[in-house]
mmCIF file of C-alpha atoms in Angstrom:
data_model
loop_
_atom_site.group_PDB
_atom_site.id
_atom_site.type_symbol
_atom_site.label_atom_id
_atom_site.label_comp_id
_atom_site.label_asym_id
_atom_site.label_seq_id
_atom_site.Cartn_x
_atom_site.Cartn_y
_atom_site.Cartn_z
ATOM 1 C CA UNK A 1 -2.203 6.521 4.295
ATOM 2 C CA UNK A 2 -3.626 9.310 6.442
ATOM 3 C CA UNK A 3 -7.053 10.098 7.689
ATOM 4 C CA UNK A 4 -7.453 13.737 8.549
ATOM 5 C CA UNK A 5 -10.422 13.697 10.947
ATOM 6 C CA UNK A 6 -10.962 12.032 14.271
ATOM 7 C CA UNK A 7 -13.797 9.566 14.936
ATOM 8 C CA UNK A 8 -16.672 11.024 17.048
ATOM 9 C CA UNK A 9 -17.914 7.811 18.361
ATOM 10 C CA UNK A 10 -16.883 6.653 21.744
ATOM 11 C CA UNK A 11 -15.118 3.278 22.030
ATOM 12 C CA UNK A 12 -15.180 1.168 25.082
ATOM 13 C CA UNK A 13 -11.649 0.406 26.173
ATOM 14 C CA UNK A 14 -10.729 -2.860 28.234
ATOM 15 C CA UNK A 15 -9.414 -2.511 31.629
ATOM 16 C CA UNK A 16 -6.000 -0.944 31.772
ATOM 17 C CA UNK A 17 -3.114 -3.231 32.345
ATOM 18 C CA UNK A 18 -0.836 -2.377 35.452
ATOM 19 C CA UNK A 19 2.858 -3.266 35.304
ATOM 20 C CA UNK A 20 4.221 -5.000 38.301
ATOM 21 C CA UNK A 21 7.733 -5.052 39.675
ATOM 22 C CA UNK A 22 8.770 -7.798 37.127
ATOM 23 C CA UNK A 23 9.274 -6.755 33.465
ATOM 24 C CA UNK A 24 7.282 -9.649 32.021
ATOM 25 C CA UNK A 25 4.547 -9.732 34.730
ATOM 26 C CA UNK A 26 1.292 -7.905 34.368
ATOM 27 C CA UNK A 27 -1.880 -7.801 36.538
ATOM 28 C CA UNK A 28 -5.173 -7.299 35.037
ATOM 29 C CA UNK A 29 -7.131 -5.143 37.633
ATOM 30 C CA UNK A 30 -7.156 -6.969 41.046
ATOM 31 C CA UNK A 31 -6.826 -10.445 39.720
ATOM 32 C CA UNK A 32 -3.273 -12.202 39.655
ATOM 33 C CA UNK A 33 -3.481 -15.125 37.261
ATOM 34 C CA UNK A 34 -0.554 -17.592 37.538
ATOM 35 C CA UNK A 35 1.752 -18.032 34.648
ATOM 36 C CA UNK A 36 5.202 -19.197 33.900
ATOM 37 C CA UNK A 37 7.772 -17.115 32.036
ATOM 38 C CA UNK A 38 11.418 -17.498 31.188
ATOM 39 C CA UNK A 39 13.366 -14.549 32.543
ATOM 40 C CA UNK A 40 17.087 -14.304 31.847
ATOM 41 C CA UNK A 41 19.343 -14.072 34.917
ATOM 42 C CA UNK A 42 22.751 -12.495 35.098
ATOM 43 C CA UNK A 43 25.424 -15.098 36.324
ATOM 44 C CA UNK A 44 22.791 -17.705 37.523
ATOM 45 C CA UNK A 45 23.748 -20.418 39.983
ATOM 46 C CA UNK A 46 23.884 -23.976 38.737
ATOM 47 C CA UNK A 47 20.246 -25.405 37.831
ATOM 48 C CA UNK A 48 18.762 -21.950 37.709
ATOM 49 C CA UNK A 49 15.395 -21.316 36.112
ATOM 50 C CA UNK A 50 12.966 -18.790 37.424
ATOM 51 C CA UNK A 51 9.308 -19.566 37.735
ATOM 52 C CA UNK A 52 7.071 -16.574 38.356
ATOM 53 C CA UNK A 53 3.985 -17.367 40.249
ATOM 54 C CA UNK A 54 1.701 -14.319 40.620
ATOM 55 C CA UNK A 55 3.715 -11.132 41.343
ATOM 56 C CA UNK A 56 5.674 -11.613 44.581
ATOM 57 C CA UNK A 57 7.673 -14.782 44.532
ATOM 58 C CA UNK A 58 9.662 -17.141 42.271
ATOM 59 C CA UNK A 59 11.629 -20.423 42.630
ATOM 60 C CA UNK A 60 14.665 -21.757 40.702
ATOM 61 C CA UNK A 61 13.765 -24.968 38.957
ATOM 62 C CA UNK A 62 15.811 -26.153 35.790
ATOM 63 C CA UNK A 63 19.393 -25.765 34.754
ATOM 64 C CA UNK A 64 20.975 -23.216 32.339
ATOM 65 C CA UNK A 65 23.451 -24.172 29.763
ATOM 66 C CA UNK A 66 26.886 -22.530 30.234
ATOM 67 C CA UNK A 67 28.732 -21.537 27.179
ATOM 68 C CA UNK A 68 32.530 -22.564 26.995
ATOM 69 C CA UNK A 69 35.113 -19.940 26.937
ATOM 70 C CA UNK A 70 36.122 -20.917 23.534
ATOM 71 C CA UNK A 71 32.653 -20.076 22.163
ATOM 72 C CA UNK A 72 32.958 -16.705 23.658
ATOM 73 C CA UNK A 73 36.373 -16.112 22.278
ATOM 74 C CA UNK A 74 35.282 -17.307 18.852
ATOM 75 C CA UNK A 75 32.303 -14.792 18.820
ATOM 76 C CA UNK A 76 34.516 -12.065 19.783
ATOM 77 C CA UNK A 77 37.236 -12.768 17.285
ATOM 78 C CA UNK A 78 34.627 -13.046 14.597
ATOM 79 C CA UNK A 79 33.490 -9.518 15.179
ATOM 80 C CA UNK A 80 36.854 -8.006 15.251
ATOM 81 C CA UNK A 81 37.873 -7.764 11.592
ATOM 82 C CA UNK A 82 40.808 -5.949 10.176
ATOM 83 C CA UNK A 83 40.231 -2.477 8.753
ATOM 84 C CA UNK A 84 40.474 -2.564 4.973
ATOM 85 C CA UNK A 85 43.191 -0.348 3.453
ATOM 86 C CA UNK A 86 42.267 3.097 2.170
ATOM 87 C CA UNK A 87 41.390 3.248 -1.412
ATOM 88 C CA UNK A 88 43.886 4.620 -3.788
ATOM 89 C CA UNK A 89 43.397 7.937 -5.338
ATOM 90 C CA UNK A 90 43.115 6.241 -8.858
ATOM 91 C CA UNK A 91 40.249 4.199 -7.647
ATOM 92 C CA UNK A 92 38.573 7.241 -6.126
ATOM 93 C CA UNK A 93 38.966 9.224 -9.314
ATOM 94 C CA UNK A 94 37.553 6.424 -11.402
ATOM 95 C CA UNK A 95 34.502 6.080 -9.147
ATOM 96 C CA UNK A 96 33.887 9.977 -9.232
ATOM 97 C CA UNK A 97 34.430 9.769 -13.136
ATOM 98 C CA UNK A 98 31.339 7.363 -13.580
ATOM 99 C CA UNK A 99 28.262 8.923 -14.970
ATOM 100 C CA UNK A 100 25.448 9.632 -12.500
ATOM 101 C CA UNK A 101 23.217 7.171 -14.098
ATOM 102 C CA UNK A 102 25.645 4.350 -13.238
ATOM 103 C CA UNK A 103 25.975 5.470 -9.626
ATOM 104 C CA UNK A 104 22.401 5.956 -8.819
ATOM 105 C CA UNK A 105 18.927 5.339 -10.348
ATOM 106 C CA UNK A 106 17.957 8.305 -12.464
ATOM 107 C CA UNK A 107 15.032 10.157 -11.072
ATOM 108 C CA UNK A 108 13.626 10.573 -14.579
ATOM 109 C CA UNK A 109 13.722 6.877 -15.397
ATOM 110 C CA UNK A 110 10.009 6.422 -14.786
ATOM 111 C CA UNK A 111 8.895 9.761 -16.153
ATOM 112 C CA UNK A 112 6.581 9.989 -19.149
ATOM 113 C CA UNK A 113 4.348 7.073 -18.006
ATOM 114 C CA UNK A 114 1.091 6.347 -19.884
ATOM 115 C CA UNK A 115 -1.439 6.144 -17.200
ATOM 116 C CA UNK A 116 -4.929 5.134 -17.405
ATOM 117 C CA UNK A 117 -7.368 6.730 -14.763
ATOM 118 C CA UNK A 118 -10.698 4.832 -14.130
ATOM 119 C CA UNK A 119 -13.568 6.828 -12.573
ATOM 120 C CA UNK A 120 -16.077 5.078 -10.353
ATOM 121 C CA UNK A 121 -19.144 7.223 -10.263
ATOM 122 C CA UNK A 122 -21.910 8.334 -12.548
ATOM 123 C CA UNK A 123 -24.141 10.146 -10.040
ATOM 124 C CA UNK A 124 -25.161 13.718 -10.650
ATOM 125 C CA UNK A 125 -23.161 16.237 -8.768
ATOM 126 C CA UNK A 126 -20.582 13.708 -8.093
ATOM 127 C CA UNK A 127 -17.452 14.567 -5.954
ATOM 128 C CA UNK A 128 -15.486 12.348 -8.370
ATOM 129 C CA UNK A 129 -14.799 15.124 -10.706
ATOM 130 C CA UNK A 130 -12.944 17.148 -8.051
ATOM 131 C CA UNK A 131 -10.803 14.257 -7.108
ATOM 132 C CA UNK A 132 -9.996 13.373 -10.674
ATOM 133 C CA UNK A 133 -8.952 17.028 -11.423
ATOM 134 C CA UNK A 134 -6.838 16.902 -8.344
ATOM 135 C CA UNK A 135 -5.121 13.799 -9.415
ATOM 136 C CA UNK A 136 -4.568 15.005 -13.096
ATOM 137 C CA UNK A 137 -2.776 18.057 -11.621
ATOM 138 C CA UNK A 138 -0.498 15.895 -9.663
ATOM 139 C CA UNK A 139 0.319 13.675 -12.527
ATOM 140 C CA UNK A 140 0.841 16.536 -14.961
ATOM 141 C CA UNK A 141 3.321 18.131 -12.473
ATOM 142 C CA UNK A 142 5.338 14.944 -12.892
ATOM 143 C CA UNK A 143 5.270 14.931 -16.625
ATOM 144 C CA UNK A 144 2.910 11.880 -17.213
ATOM 145 C CA UNK A 145 0.316 11.330 -19.832
ATOM 146 C CA UNK A 146 -3.114 10.483 -18.282
ATOM 147 C CA UNK A 147 -6.077 9.242 -20.038
ATOM 148 C CA UNK A 148 -9.479 9.343 -18.179
ATOM 149 C CA UNK A 149 -11.911 6.473 -18.666
ATOM 150 C CA UNK A 150 -15.235 7.948 -17.577
ATOM 151 C CA UNK A 151 -18.243 5.473 -17.377
ATOM 152 C CA UNK A 152 -20.390 8.564 -18.114
ATOM 153 C CA UNK A 153 -18.763 8.827 -21.529
ATOM 154 C CA UNK A 154 -19.528 5.229 -22.496
ATOM 155 C CA UNK A 155 -22.945 3.634 -22.696
ATOM 156 C CA UNK A 156 -21.679 0.202 -21.776
ATOM 157 C CA UNK A 157 -24.553 -0.459 -19.299
ATOM 158 C CA UNK A 158 -24.315 -3.598 -17.053
ATOM 159 C CA UNK A 159 -21.844 -6.284 -18.031
ATOM 160 C CA UNK A 160 -23.614 -8.825 -20.089
ATOM 161 C CA UNK A 161 -20.923 -9.946 -22.456
ATOM 162 C CA UNK A 162 -17.224 -9.121 -21.553
ATOM 163 C CA UNK A 163 -15.125 -8.611 -24.499
ATOM 164 C CA UNK A 164 -13.362 -11.916 -24.073
ATOM 165 C CA UNK A 165 -16.502 -13.888 -24.099
ATOM 166 C CA UNK A 166 -17.453 -12.933 -27.655
ATOM 167 C CA UNK A 167 -16.944 -15.787 -29.958
ATOM 168 C CA UNK A 168 -16.906 -13.529 -33.008
ATOM 169 C CA UNK A 169 -14.512 -10.692 -32.450
ATOM 170 C CA UNK A 170 -16.310 -8.724 -35.259
ATOM 171 C CA UNK A 171 -19.340 -8.487 -32.933
ATOM 172 C CA UNK A 172 -17.459 -6.671 -30.239
ATOM 173 C CA UNK A 173 -18.604 -2.899 -29.866
ATOM 174 C CA UNK A 174 -15.919 -0.711 -31.312
ATOM 175 C CA UNK A 175 -15.748 1.484 -28.039
ATOM 176 C CA UNK A 176 -14.961 -1.714 -26.067
ATOM 177 C CA UNK A 177 -12.146 -2.589 -28.502
ATOM 178 C CA UNK A 178 -10.806 0.916 -28.134
ATOM 179 C CA UNK A 179 -10.824 0.951 -24.407
ATOM 180 C CA UNK A 180 -9.199 -2.547 -24.282
ATOM 181 C CA UNK A 181 -6.492 -1.245 -26.523
ATOM 182 C CA UNK A 182 -5.810 1.611 -24.069
ATOM 183 C CA UNK A 183 -5.652 -0.695 -21.134
ATOM 184 C CA UNK A 184 -3.072 -2.953 -23.068
ATOM 185 C CA UNK A 185 -0.929 -0.045 -23.691
ATOM 186 C CA UNK A 186 -0.941 1.611 -20.276
ATOM 187 C CA UNK A 187 2.060 1.551 -18.008
ATOM 188 C CA UNK A 188 0.036 2.019 -14.854
ATOM 189 C CA UNK A 189 -3.641 2.556 -13.629
ATOM 190 C CA UNK A 190 -5.310 4.742 -11.219
ATOM 191 C CA UNK A 191 -8.787 4.048 -9.767
ATOM 192 C CA UNK A 192 -10.703 6.790 -8.352
ATOM 193 C CA UNK A 193 -13.666 5.334 -6.528
ATOM 194 C CA UNK A 194 -16.461 6.354 -4.227
ATOM 195 C CA UNK A 195 -17.874 4.190 -1.492
ATOM 196 C CA UNK A 196 -21.444 2.935 -1.966
ATOM 197 C CA UNK A 197 -22.905 0.967 0.858
ATOM 198 C CA UNK A 198 -19.491 0.170 2.440
ATOM 199 C CA UNK A 199 -18.315 -1.127 -0.905
ATOM 200 C CA UNK A 200 -17.118 -0.567 -4.478
ATOM 201 C CA UNK A 201 -19.607 1.300 -6.697
ATOM 202 C CA UNK A 202 -21.355 -0.737 -9.351
ATOM 203 C CA UNK A 203 -20.238 1.709 -12.183
ATOM 204 C CA UNK A 204 -16.689 0.938 -11.521
ATOM 205 C CA UNK A 205 -16.988 -2.800 -11.497
ATOM 206 C CA UNK A 206 -19.307 -2.786 -14.544
ATOM 207 C CA UNK A 207 -16.778 -0.746 -16.370
ATOM 208 C CA UNK A 208 -13.617 -2.602 -15.486
ATOM 209 C CA UNK A 209 -15.181 -5.990 -15.647
ATOM 210 C CA UNK A 210 -15.814 -5.745 -19.431
ATOM 211 C CA UNK A 211 -12.170 -6.664 -20.061
ATOM 212 C CA UNK A 212 -10.174 -9.677 -19.038
ATOM 213 C CA UNK A 213 -7.447 -9.817 -16.331
ATOM 214 C CA UNK A 214 -4.975 -10.475 -19.056
ATOM 215 C CA UNK A 215 -5.331 -6.896 -20.319
ATOM 216 C CA UNK A 216 -4.475 -5.356 -16.943
ATOM 217 C CA UNK A 217 -1.789 -7.957 -15.812
ATOM 218 C CA UNK A 218 1.596 -7.189 -14.736
ATOM 219 C CA UNK A 219 1.032 -3.392 -14.387
ATOM 220 C CA UNK A 220 0.702 -1.349 -11.241
ATOM 221 C CA UNK A 221 -2.308 0.401 -9.905
ATOM 222 C CA UNK A 222 -2.992 3.111 -7.389
ATOM 223 C CA UNK A 223 -6.186 3.422 -5.183
ATOM 224 C CA UNK A 224 -7.723 6.773 -4.562
ATOM 225 C CA UNK A 225 -10.980 6.753 -2.498
ATOM 226 C CA UNK A 226 -13.085 9.665 -1.148
ATOM 227 C CA UNK A 227 -16.239 10.285 0.646
ATOM 228 C CA UNK A 228 -18.232 13.190 2.091
ATOM 229 C CA UNK A 229 -17.919 11.488 5.564
ATOM 230 C CA UNK A 230 -15.172 11.082 7.890
ATOM 231 C CA UNK A 231 -13.738 7.739 6.582
ATOM 232 C CA UNK A 232 -12.757 8.797 3.155
ATOM 233 C CA UNK A 233 -14.052 5.519 1.498
ATOM 234 C CA UNK A 234 -11.548 3.288 3.297
ATOM 235 C CA UNK A 235 -13.916 0.261 3.150
ATOM 236 C CA UNK A 236 -14.118 0.426 -0.549
ATOM 237 C CA UNK A 237 -10.389 0.897 -0.695
ATOM 238 C CA UNK A 238 -9.845 -2.464 1.119
ATOM 239 C CA UNK A 239 -12.252 -4.155 -1.227
ATOM 240 C CA UNK A 240 -10.202 -2.727 -4.102
ATOM 241 C CA UNK A 241 -7.001 -4.340 -2.990
ATOM 242 C CA UNK A 242 -8.603 -7.769 -3.689
ATOM 243 C CA UNK A 243 -10.491 -6.630 -6.763
ATOM 244 C CA UNK A 244 -7.362 -5.284 -8.490
ATOM 245 C CA UNK A 245 -5.382 -8.263 -7.433
ATOM 246 C CA UNK A 246 -7.966 -10.427 -9.272
ATOM 247 C CA UNK A 247 -7.517 -8.328 -12.282
ATOM 248 C CA UNK A 248 -3.791 -9.112 -12.062
ATOM 249 C CA UNK A 249 -2.643 -5.554 -11.392
ATOM 250 C CA UNK A 250 -0.474 -4.914 -8.461
ATOM 251 C CA UNK A 251 -1.960 -2.071 -6.200
ATOM 252 C CA UNK A 252 1.036 -0.025 -4.726
ATOM 253 C CA UNK A 253 1.319 -0.091 -0.883
ATOM 254 C CA UNK A 254 0.197 3.543 -0.159
ATOM 255 C CA UNK A 255 -3.280 4.664 -0.886
ATOM 256 C CA UNK A 256 -4.857 8.141 -1.140
ATOM 257 C CA UNK A 257 -7.988 8.432 1.108
ATOM 258 C CA UNK A 258 -9.794 11.741 1.146
ATOM 259 C CA UNK A 259 -12.581 12.175 3.780
ATOM 260 C CA UNK A 260 -14.905 15.078 3.488
ATOM 261 C CA UNK A 261 -13.707 15.653 -0.024
ATOM 262 C CA UNK A 262 -16.270 18.321 -0.771
ATOM 263 C CA UNK A 263 -14.488 20.411 1.844
ATOM 264 C CA UNK A 264 -10.902 19.634 1.099
ATOM 265 C CA UNK A 265 -11.123 20.010 -2.685
ATOM 266 C CA UNK A 266 -12.535 22.916 -4.717
ATOM 267 C CA UNK A 267 -14.699 22.220 -7.809
ATOM 268 C CA UNK A 268 -11.465 22.607 -9.891
ATOM 269 C CA UNK A 269 -9.661 20.136 -7.768
ATOM 270 C CA UNK A 270 -7.515 22.568 -5.720
ATOM 271 C CA UNK A 271 -6.477 21.499 -2.310
ATOM 272 C CA UNK A 272 -7.764 24.294 -0.072
ATOM 273 C CA UNK A 273 -7.997 22.737 3.438
ATOM 274 C CA UNK A 274 -5.724 22.707 6.525
ATOM 275 C CA UNK A 275 -5.181 19.073 5.868
ATOM 276 C CA UNK A 276 -3.751 19.986 2.518
ATOM 277 C CA UNK A 277 -0.091 19.179 3.503
ATOM 278 C CA UNK A 278 -1.090 15.709 4.585
ATOM 279 C CA UNK A 279 -2.886 15.097 1.462
ATOM 280 C CA UNK A 280 -0.068 16.370 -0.728
ATOM 281 C CA UNK A 281 2.419 14.004 1.188
ATOM 282 C CA UNK A 282 0.116 11.004 0.762
ATOM 283 C CA UNK A 283 -0.224 11.778 -3.034
ATOM 284 C CA UNK A 284 3.566 12.347 -3.515
ATOM 285 C CA UNK A 285 4.239 8.990 -1.742
ATOM 286 C CA UNK A 286 1.618 7.048 -3.770
ATOM 287 C CA UNK A 287 2.747 8.451 -7.030
ATOM 288 C CA UNK A 288 6.376 7.897 -6.224
ATOM 289 C CA UNK A 289 5.599 4.201 -5.612
ATOM 290 C CA UNK A 290 3.448 3.927 -8.785
ATOM 291 C CA UNK A 291 6.424 5.278 -10.821
ATOM 292 C CA UNK A 292 8.738 2.912 -9.152
ATOM 293 C CA UNK A 293 6.624 -0.221 -9.861
ATOM 294 C CA UNK A 294 5.578 0.858 -13.181
ATOM 295 C CA UNK A 295 9.283 1.403 -14.243
ATOM 296 C CA UNK A 296 10.422 -1.832 -12.881
ATOM 297 C CA UNK A 297 7.590 -3.897 -14.250
ATOM 298 C CA UNK A 298 7.954 -2.386 -17.698
ATOM 299 C CA UNK A 299 11.790 -3.397 -17.736
ATOM 300 C CA UNK A 300 10.755 -6.909 -16.517
ATOM 301 C CA UNK A 301 8.094 -7.357 -19.254
ATOM 302 C CA UNK A 302 10.522 -6.141 -21.907
ATOM 303 C CA UNK A 303 13.369 -8.392 -20.574
ATOM 304 C CA UNK A 304 11.339 -11.558 -19.641
ATOM 305 C CA UNK A 305 7.809 -11.053 -20.959
ATOM 306 C CA UNK A 306 4.752 -11.925 -19.014
ATOM 307 C CA UNK A 307 4.931 -15.318 -17.080
ATOM 308 C CA UNK A 308 2.563 -17.828 -18.242
#
């Protein structure tokens, strides 16, 4: 994860630490607090232990344990192992005759994922559209199918009755049934989120909370946040880690954080800033992780099912 702008605020730093003549001994300004540290000594005399007091003196106090020669010889003999014989030409030819898929994981193993992208803003003039177009271009370049779930397209309002709270399935709104089906069929999720008041936007939570964690479970998710300021929505991203975990979807380690998104991305989602290379690198890393997790979890679901 990279943030492409420096903070403008000044941060008060603590008093610098000065290194003394001893490797493990530091002095904070003028003070010299007393402490005790174990310092290894080469060929110490019997009963040798070094007690450091301040910075200028030490005394030997406690004994060291000498290792018998047999232990040293055993350690050395255990490290010196015979060199294995060279492989025969027949073994080498059989290895080279293996198909590439048997020798390494195919790079196309996770291609063609069914990805569901949730948008987290409904405001007029939202920057979310630029970020979503940028992400769609990145997914299309990797041959994935992406379906966008935009809260503007659904009149779900606030969560009053989640889909799993209806006692009569016939009363569930049809559009909620349709979205839940898309969630269940997805291989992975992407959340494009703005940061409102240092947190997740209400539109995003209201949309995703309509559906139970069991619908999202055991699929990976990627976090993409943005802002018009210098922090890129990082505080919302940290909350999304916990939120998505509670929905039983595993967020991949890397995140895409875009500060000053209105400057970095054009209205059609083209990256046109000097920081573009960093943004492309972060996007490639995140999508590679999403592919890896989605492929692995898809195989495990098919092999073992979902744990109860």
